[in-house]
Short mmCIF file of C-alpha atoms in Angstrom, two decimals:
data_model
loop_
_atom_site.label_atom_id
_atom_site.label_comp_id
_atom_site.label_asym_id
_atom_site.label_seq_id
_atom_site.Cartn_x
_atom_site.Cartn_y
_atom_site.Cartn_z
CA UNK A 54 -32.79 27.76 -7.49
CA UNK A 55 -33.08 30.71 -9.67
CA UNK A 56 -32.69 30.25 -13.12
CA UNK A 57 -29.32 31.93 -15.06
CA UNK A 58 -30.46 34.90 -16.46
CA UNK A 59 -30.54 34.26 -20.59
CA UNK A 60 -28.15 36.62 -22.97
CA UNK A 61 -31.50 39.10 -23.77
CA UNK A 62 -31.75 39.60 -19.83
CA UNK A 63 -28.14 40.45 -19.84
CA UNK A 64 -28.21 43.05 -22.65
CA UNK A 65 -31.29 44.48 -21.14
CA UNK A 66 -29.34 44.94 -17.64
CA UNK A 67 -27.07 46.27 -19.39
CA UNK A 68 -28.95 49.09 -21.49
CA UNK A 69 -30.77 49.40 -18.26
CA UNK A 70 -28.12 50.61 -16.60
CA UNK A 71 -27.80 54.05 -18.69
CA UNK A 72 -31.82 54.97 -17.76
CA UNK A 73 -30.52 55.94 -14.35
CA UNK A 74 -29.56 59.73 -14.41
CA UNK A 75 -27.23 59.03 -11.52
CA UNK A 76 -24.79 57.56 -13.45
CA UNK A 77 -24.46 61.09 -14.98
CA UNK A 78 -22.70 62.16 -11.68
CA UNK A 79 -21.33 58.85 -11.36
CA UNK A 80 -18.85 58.18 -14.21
CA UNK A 81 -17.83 61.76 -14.23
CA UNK A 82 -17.03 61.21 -9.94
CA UNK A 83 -15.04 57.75 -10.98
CA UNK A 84 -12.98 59.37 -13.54
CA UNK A 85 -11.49 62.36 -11.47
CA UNK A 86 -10.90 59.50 -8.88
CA UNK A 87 -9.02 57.35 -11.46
CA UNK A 88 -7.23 61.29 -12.07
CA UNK A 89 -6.43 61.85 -8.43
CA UNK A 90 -5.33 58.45 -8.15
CA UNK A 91 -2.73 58.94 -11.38
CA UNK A 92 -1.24 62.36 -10.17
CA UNK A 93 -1.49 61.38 -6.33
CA UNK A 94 0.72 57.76 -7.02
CA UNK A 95 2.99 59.81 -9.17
CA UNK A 96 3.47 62.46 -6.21
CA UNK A 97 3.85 60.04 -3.58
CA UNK A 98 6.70 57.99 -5.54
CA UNK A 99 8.64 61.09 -6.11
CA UNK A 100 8.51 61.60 -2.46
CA UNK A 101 9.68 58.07 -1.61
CA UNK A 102 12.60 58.43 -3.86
CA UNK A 103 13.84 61.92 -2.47
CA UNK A 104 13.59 60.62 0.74
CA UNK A 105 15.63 57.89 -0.08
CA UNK A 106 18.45 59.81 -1.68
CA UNK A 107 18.27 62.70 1.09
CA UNK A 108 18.93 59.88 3.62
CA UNK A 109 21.40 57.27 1.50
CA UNK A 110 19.35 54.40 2.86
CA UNK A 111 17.69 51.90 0.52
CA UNK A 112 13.94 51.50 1.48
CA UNK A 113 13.41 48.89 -0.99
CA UNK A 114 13.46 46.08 2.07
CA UNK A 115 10.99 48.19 4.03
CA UNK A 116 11.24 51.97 4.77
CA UNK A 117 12.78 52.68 8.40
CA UNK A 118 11.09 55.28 10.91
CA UNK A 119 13.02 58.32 9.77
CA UNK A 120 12.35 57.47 6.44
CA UNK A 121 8.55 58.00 7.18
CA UNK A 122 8.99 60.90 9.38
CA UNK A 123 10.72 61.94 6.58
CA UNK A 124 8.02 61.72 3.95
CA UNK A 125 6.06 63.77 6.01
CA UNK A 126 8.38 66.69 5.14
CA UNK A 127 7.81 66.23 1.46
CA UNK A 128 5.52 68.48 0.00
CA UNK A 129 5.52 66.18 -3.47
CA UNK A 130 4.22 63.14 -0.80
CA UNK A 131 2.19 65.12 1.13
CA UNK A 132 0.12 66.32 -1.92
CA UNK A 133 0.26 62.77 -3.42
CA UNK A 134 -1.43 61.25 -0.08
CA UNK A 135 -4.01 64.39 -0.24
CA UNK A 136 -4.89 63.25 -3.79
CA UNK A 137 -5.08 59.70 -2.94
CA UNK A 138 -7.46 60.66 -0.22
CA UNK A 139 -9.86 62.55 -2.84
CA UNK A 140 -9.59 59.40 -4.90
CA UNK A 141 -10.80 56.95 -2.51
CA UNK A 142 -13.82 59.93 -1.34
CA UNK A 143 -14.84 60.17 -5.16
CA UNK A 144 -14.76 56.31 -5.75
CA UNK A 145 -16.78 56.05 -2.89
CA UNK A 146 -19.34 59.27 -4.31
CA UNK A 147 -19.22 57.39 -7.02
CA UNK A 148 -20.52 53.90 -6.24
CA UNK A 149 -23.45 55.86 -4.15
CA UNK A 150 -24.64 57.24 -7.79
CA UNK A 151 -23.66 55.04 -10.54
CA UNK A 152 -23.28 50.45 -10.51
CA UNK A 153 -20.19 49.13 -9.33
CA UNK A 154 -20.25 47.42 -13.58
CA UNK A 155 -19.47 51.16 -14.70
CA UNK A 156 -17.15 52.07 -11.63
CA UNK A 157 -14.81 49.54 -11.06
CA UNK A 158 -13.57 48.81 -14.44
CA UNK A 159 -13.31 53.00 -15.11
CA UNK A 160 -10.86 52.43 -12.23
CA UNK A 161 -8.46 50.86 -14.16
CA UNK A 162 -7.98 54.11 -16.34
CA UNK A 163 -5.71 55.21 -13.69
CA UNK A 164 -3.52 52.93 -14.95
CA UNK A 165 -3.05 54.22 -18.30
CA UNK A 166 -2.72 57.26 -16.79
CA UNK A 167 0.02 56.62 -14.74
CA UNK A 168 1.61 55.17 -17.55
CA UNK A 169 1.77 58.20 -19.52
CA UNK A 170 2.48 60.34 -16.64
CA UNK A 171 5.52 57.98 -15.42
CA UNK A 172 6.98 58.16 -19.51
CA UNK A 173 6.99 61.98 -19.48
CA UNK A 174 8.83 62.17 -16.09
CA UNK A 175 10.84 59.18 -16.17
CA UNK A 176 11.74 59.26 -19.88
CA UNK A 177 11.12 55.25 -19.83
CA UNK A 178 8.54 55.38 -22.75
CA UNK A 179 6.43 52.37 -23.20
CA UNK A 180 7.13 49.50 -24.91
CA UNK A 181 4.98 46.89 -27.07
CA UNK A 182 5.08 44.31 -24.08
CA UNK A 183 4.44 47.09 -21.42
CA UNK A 184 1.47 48.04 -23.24
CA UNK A 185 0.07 44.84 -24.00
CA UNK A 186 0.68 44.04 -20.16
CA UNK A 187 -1.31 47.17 -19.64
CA UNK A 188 -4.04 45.82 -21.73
CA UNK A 189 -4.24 42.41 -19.78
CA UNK A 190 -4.69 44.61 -16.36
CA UNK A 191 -7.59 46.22 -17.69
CA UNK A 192 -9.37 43.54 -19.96
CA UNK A 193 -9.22 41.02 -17.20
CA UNK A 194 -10.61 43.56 -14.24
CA UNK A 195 -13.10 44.52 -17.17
CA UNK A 196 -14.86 41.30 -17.52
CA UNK A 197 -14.18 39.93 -13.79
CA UNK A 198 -15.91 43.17 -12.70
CA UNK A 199 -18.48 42.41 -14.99
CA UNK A 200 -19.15 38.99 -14.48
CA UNK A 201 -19.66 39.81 -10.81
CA UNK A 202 -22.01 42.81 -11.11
CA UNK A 203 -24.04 40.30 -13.64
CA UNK A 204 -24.15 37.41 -10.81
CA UNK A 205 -23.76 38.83 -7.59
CA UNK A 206 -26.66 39.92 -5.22
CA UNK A 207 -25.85 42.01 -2.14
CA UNK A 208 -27.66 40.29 0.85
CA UNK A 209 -27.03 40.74 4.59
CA UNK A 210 -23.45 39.92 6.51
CA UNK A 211 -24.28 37.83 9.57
CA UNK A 212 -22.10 38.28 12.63
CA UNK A 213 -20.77 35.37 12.02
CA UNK A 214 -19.89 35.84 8.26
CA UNK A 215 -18.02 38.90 9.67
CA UNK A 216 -15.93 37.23 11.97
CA UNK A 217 -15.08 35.10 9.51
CA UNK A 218 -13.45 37.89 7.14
CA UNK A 219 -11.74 39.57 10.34
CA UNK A 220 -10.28 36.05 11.32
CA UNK A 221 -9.14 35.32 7.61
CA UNK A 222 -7.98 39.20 7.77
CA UNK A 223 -5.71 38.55 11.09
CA UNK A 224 -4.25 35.17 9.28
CA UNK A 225 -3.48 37.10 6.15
CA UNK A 226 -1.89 39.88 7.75
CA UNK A 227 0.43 37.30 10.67
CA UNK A 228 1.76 36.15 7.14
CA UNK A 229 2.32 38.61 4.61
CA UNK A 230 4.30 40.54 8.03
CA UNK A 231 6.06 37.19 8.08
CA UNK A 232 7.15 36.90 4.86
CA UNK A 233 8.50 40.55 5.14
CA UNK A 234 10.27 40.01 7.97
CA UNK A 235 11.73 37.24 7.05
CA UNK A 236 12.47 37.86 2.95
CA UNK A 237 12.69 41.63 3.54
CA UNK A 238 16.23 41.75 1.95
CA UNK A 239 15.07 39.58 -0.97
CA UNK A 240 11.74 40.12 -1.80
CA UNK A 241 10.75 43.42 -4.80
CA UNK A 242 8.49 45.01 -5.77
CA UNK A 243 6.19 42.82 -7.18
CA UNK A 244 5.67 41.11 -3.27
CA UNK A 245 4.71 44.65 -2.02
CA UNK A 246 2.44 45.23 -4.57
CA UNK A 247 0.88 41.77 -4.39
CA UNK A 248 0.58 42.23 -0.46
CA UNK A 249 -0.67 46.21 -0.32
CA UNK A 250 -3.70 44.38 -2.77
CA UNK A 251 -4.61 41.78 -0.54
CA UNK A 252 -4.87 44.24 2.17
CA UNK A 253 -6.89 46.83 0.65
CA UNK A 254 -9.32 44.72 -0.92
CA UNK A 255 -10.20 43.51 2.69
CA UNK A 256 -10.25 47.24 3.25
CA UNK A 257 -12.72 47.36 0.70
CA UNK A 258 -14.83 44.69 2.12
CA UNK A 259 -14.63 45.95 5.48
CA UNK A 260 -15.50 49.73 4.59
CA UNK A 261 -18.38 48.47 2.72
CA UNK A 262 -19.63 46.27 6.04
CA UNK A 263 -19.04 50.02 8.02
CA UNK A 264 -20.97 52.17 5.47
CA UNK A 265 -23.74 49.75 5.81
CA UNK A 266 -23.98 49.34 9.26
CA UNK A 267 -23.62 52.49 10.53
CA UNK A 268 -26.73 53.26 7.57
CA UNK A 269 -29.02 51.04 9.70
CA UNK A 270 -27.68 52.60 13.06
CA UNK A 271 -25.95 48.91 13.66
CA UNK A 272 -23.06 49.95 15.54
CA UNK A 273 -21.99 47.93 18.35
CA UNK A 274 -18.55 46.02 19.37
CA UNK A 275 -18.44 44.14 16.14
CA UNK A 276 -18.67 47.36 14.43
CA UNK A 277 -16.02 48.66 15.95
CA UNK A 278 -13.61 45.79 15.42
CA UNK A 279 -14.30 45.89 12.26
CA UNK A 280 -13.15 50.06 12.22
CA UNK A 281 -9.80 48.65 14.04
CA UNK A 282 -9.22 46.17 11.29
CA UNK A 283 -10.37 48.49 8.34
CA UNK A 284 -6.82 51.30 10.13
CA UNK A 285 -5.07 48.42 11.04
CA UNK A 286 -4.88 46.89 7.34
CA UNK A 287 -4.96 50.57 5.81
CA UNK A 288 -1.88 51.20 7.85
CA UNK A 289 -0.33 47.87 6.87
CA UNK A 290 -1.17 47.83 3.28
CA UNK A 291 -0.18 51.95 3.24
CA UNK A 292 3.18 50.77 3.79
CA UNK A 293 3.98 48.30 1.37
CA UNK A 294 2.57 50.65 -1.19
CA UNK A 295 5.28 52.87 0.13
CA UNK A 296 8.08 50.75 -0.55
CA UNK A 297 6.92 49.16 -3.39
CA UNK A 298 7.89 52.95 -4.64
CA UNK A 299 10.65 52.60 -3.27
CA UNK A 300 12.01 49.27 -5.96
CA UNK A 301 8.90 49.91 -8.29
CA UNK A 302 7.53 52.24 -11.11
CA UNK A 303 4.56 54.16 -10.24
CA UNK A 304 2.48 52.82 -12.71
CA UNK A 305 3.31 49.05 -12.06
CA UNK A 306 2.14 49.66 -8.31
CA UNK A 307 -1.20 50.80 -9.77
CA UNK A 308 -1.64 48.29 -11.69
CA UNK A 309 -1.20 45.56 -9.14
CA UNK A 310 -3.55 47.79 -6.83
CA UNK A 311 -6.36 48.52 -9.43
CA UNK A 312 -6.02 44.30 -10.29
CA UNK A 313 -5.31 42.58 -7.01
CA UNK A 314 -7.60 45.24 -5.10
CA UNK A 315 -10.83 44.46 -6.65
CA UNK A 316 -10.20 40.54 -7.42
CA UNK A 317 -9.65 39.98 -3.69
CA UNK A 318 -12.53 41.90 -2.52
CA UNK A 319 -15.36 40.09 -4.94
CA UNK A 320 -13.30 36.32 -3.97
CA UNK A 321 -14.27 37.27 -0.29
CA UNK A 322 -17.72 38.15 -1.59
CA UNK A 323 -18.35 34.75 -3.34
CA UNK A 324 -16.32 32.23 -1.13
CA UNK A 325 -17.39 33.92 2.33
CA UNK A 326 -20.21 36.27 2.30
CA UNK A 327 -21.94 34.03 -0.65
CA UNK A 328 -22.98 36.60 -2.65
CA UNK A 329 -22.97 34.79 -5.76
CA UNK A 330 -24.52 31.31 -4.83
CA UNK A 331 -27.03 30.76 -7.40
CA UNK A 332 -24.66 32.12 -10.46
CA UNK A 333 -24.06 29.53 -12.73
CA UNK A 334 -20.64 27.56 -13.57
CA UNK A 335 -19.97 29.07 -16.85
CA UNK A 336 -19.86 32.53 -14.61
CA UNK A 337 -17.22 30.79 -12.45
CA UNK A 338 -14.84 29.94 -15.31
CA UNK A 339 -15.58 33.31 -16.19
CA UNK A 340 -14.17 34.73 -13.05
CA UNK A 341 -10.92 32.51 -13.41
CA UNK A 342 -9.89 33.33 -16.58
CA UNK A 343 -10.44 37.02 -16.41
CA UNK A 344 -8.66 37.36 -12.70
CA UNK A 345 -6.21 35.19 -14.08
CA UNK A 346 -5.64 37.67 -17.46
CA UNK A 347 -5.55 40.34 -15.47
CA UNK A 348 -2.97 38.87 -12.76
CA UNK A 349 -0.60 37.51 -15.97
CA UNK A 350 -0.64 41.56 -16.97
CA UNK A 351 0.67 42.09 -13.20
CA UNK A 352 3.64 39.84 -13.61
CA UNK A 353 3.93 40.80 -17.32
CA UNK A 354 4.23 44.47 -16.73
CA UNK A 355 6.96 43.60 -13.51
CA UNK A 356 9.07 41.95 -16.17
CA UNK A 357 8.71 43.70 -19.03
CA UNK A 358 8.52 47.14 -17.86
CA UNK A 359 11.03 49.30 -19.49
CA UNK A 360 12.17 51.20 -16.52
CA UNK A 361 12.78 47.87 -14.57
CA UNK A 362 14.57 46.68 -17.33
CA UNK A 363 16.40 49.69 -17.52
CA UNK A 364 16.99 49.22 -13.56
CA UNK A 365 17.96 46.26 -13.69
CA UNK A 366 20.75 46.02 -16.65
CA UNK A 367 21.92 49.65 -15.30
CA UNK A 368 21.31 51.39 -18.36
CA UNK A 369 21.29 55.00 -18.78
CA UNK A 370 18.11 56.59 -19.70
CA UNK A 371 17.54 60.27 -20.09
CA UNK A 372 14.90 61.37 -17.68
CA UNK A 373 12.20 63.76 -18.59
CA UNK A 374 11.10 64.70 -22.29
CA UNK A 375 14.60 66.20 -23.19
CA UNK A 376 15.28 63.20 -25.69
CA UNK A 377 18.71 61.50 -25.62
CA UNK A 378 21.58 63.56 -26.03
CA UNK A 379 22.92 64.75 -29.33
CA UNK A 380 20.29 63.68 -32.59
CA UNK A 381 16.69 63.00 -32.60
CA UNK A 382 14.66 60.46 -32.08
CA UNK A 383 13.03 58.31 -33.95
CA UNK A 384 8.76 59.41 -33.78
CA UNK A 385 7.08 56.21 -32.97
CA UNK A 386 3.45 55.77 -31.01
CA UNK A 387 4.93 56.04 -27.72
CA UNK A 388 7.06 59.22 -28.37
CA UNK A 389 3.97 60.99 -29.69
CA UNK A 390 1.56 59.94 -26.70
CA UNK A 391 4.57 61.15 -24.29
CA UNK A 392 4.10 64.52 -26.14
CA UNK A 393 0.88 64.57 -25.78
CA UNK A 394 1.03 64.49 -22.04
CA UNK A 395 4.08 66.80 -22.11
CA UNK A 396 1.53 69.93 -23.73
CA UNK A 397 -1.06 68.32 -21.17
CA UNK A 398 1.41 68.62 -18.37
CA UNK A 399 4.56 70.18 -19.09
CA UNK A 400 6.01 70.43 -15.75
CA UNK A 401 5.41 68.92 -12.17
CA UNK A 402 2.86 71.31 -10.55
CA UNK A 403 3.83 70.85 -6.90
CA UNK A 404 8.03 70.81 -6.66
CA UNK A 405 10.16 70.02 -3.29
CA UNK A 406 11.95 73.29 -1.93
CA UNK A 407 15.27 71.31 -2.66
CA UNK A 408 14.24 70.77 -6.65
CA UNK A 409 16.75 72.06 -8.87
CA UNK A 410 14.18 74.01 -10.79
CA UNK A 411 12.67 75.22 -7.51
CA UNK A 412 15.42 77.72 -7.06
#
């Protein structure tokens, strides 16, 4: 058994890491992902919550057919799906350049960004908890990340190993559509959040297996079950995310996708495809504390989020960066960083042909 690599082999990994010039292209790629991601998010909720008023039918148990023909029609969704798409190509650039320990975690900025984005348009400025949830998110994915890029050797997936994530896949999917069907009227936002994660880091797993394969000209009927499973639970977990926009904040359904995503894709790493055998305990505690930080900011940010609160004790908030009505407020840390973003980004770029301002 190799021997656990001592704290002067970790530092030198580290400071390794910045001798490759392809993390010059990489880091810049991951960032305008962890934009794209931000803006597209913000896009596609606005579109989700048009539709909803347009047709008078709450999507928050599950959006209905028309309701997704609908969002078609939305150029605010539309554009939000398009920049979602560039995400996912540049986080993909980006892994091809640069580590997954500098990628992943700059991921996670997308959160903040969302954050600000959601305060300007919303008017539901942060709040102490919110941002200390927000801190959790991207701590814990920080060091879980980390730990795993530290510990975690890429060796190849037998056929067998791969049935074995398309089986777990199938069981997964059979129960989250369960649970909808049957807890569709009670279940929020925080269950479609949870669920789009679970799916998409399977999606991550399975993409990866597809890259790779099709690298080493390895495509045969596995293969192509695996394709069917990487649309089937793109489709599936594309849908929650939907209507978790539907009974969410933007910004809390990124943060349970740039958590959940990433944690679910390295556990299928370790506990099926074994790619962290010969790490040592201590890196195992690691990986439970940090996934469970992270997961506690989840949950944190669900309950303490100030337009869910808002939501939920029906109390009027001014939207946009008009202020409330008849005084000024008071200038504290949040107010200024929702300025910020308002000279940054004064106005939506893209508007619906039935926006107010559009006319």
């Amino acid at each position: 058994m190799d021997a656990a690599p001592s704290l002067d082999d970790v530092a030198d990994q580290l400071v390794g890491v910045f001798a490759d010039p392809g993390i010059l292209i990489g880091i810049p790629l991951a960032l305008l992902g962890a934009v794209f991601m931000s803006f597209g998010a913000q896009y596609q909720h606005r579109g989700v919550q048009k539709v909803e008023r347009l047709t008078a039918i709450d999507g928050g148990a599950g959006l209905t057919g028309g309701q997704l023909w609908n969002l078609l029609r939305r150029p605010s969704w539309v554009v939000g799906t398009v920049m979602l798409g560039l995400a996912i190509v540049c986080q993909l650039s980006a892994l091809s350049f640069a580590p997954l320990i500098l990628v992943q975690p700059l991921g996670a900025i997308s959160l903040v960004i969302t954050t600000l984005l959601n305060a300007r348009i919303s008017g539901h400025r942060p709040t102490r908890r919110s941002l200390s949830a927000i801190a959790l998110c991207v701590a814990g994915i920080f060091v879980f990340v980390t730990i795993a890029a530290l510990y975690a050797t890429e060796t190849p997936i037998s056929d067998g190993q791969l049935i074995t994530v398309l089986v777990i896949l199938l069981v997964v999917a059979i129960v989250l559509t369960s649970t909808w069907l049957w807890l569709r009227s009670r279940v929020g936002a925080l269950f479609y959040i949870v669920a789009a994660g679970i799916m998409y880091g399977f999606v991550a797993t399975l993409a990866k297996v597809v890259i790779s394969r099709i690298q080493t000209g390895d495509f045969e009927w596995l293969t192509v079950v695996c394709v069917v499973g990487l649309i089937a639970g793109t489709a599936i977990g594309a849908y929650f995310v939907q209507t978790a926009y539907s009974s969410g904040p933007p910004d809390l359904v990124i943060a349970g996708l740039t958590v959940i995503d990433p944690i679910v894709a390295i556990v299928i790493g370790l506990a099926v495809l074994r790619e962290a055998e010969h790490a040592p305990w201590g890196a195992y505690v690691g990986f439970v504390i940090a996934g469970a930080l992270a997961i506690a900011g989840v949950f944190q940010l669900a309950r303490y989020h100030p337009q869910v609160v808002s939501d939920s004790q029906e109390i009027p908030i001014t939207r946009g960066s008009g202020g409330a009505p008849g005084g000024a407020q008071p200038r504290t840390g949040s107010v200024r960083i929702t300025e910020a973003v308002a000279k940054v980004w004064p106005e939506p770029p893209i508007r619906d042909n039935d926006d107010p301002a559009a006319r």
